[in-house]
mmCIF file of C-alpha atoms in Angstrom:
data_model
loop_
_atom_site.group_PDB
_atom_site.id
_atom_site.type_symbol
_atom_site.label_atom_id
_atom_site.label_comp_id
_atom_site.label_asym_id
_atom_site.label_seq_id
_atom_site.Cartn_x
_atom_site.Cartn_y
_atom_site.Cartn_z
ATOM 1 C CA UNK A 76 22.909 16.844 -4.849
ATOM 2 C CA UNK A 77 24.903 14.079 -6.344
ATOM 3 C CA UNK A 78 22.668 11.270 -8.897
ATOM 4 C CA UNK A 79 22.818 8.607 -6.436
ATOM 5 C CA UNK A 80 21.616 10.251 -3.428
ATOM 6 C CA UNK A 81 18.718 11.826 -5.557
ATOM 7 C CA UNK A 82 17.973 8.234 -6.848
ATOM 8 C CA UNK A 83 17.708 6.857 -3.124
ATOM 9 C CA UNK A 84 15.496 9.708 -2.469
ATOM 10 C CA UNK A 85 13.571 9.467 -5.234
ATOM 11 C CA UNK A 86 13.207 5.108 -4.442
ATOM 12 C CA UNK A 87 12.493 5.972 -0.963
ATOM 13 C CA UNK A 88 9.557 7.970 -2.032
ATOM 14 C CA UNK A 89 7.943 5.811 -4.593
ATOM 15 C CA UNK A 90 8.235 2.944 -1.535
ATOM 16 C CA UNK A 91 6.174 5.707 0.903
ATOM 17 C CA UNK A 92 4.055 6.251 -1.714
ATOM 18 C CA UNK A 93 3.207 2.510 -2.179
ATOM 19 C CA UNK A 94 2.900 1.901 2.070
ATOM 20 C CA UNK A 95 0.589 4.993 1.210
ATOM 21 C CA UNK A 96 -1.932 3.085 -0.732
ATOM 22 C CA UNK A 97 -2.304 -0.257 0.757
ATOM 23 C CA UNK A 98 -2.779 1.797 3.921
ATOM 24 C CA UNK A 99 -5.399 3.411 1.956
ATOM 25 C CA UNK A 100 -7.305 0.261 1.125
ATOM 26 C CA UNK A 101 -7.098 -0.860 4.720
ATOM 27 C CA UNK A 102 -8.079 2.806 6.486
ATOM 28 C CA UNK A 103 -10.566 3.641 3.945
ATOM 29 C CA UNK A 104 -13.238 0.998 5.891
ATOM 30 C CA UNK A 105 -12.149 1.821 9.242
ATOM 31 C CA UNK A 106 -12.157 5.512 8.522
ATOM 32 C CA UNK A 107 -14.381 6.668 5.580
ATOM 33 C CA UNK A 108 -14.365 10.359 6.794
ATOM 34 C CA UNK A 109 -10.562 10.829 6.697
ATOM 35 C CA UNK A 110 -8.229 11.059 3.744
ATOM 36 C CA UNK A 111 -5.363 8.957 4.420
ATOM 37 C CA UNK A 112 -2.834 10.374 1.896
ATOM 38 C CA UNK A 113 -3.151 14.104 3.692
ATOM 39 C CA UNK A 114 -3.062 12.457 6.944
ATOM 40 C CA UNK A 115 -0.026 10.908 5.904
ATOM 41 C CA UNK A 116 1.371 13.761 4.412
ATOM 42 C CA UNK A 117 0.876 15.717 7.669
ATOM 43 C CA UNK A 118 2.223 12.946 9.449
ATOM 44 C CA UNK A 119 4.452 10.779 7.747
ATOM 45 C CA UNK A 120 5.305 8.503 10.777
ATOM 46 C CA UNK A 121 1.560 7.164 11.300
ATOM 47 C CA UNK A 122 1.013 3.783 11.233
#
């Protein structure tokens, strides 16, 4: 895999990874029984 593909795919993940969180903070009230980050991971088009 060539360097700059590997550093677009490693960018794009530290951006999903940061959508992760704040959707964290904002599910954790709504949804306190749920874990949003293996939701996410199961899922990783969920809004």
């Amino acid at each position: 895999m060539p360097e700059e593909v590997e550093a677009l795919e490693l960018q794009r993940r530290e951006e999903a990874e940061r959508l992760a969180r704040q959707q964290q903070l904002s599910t954790r009230k709504k949804m306190p029984w749920r874990s949003p980050i293996r939701t996410l991971r199961l899922s990783p088009n969920v809004k």
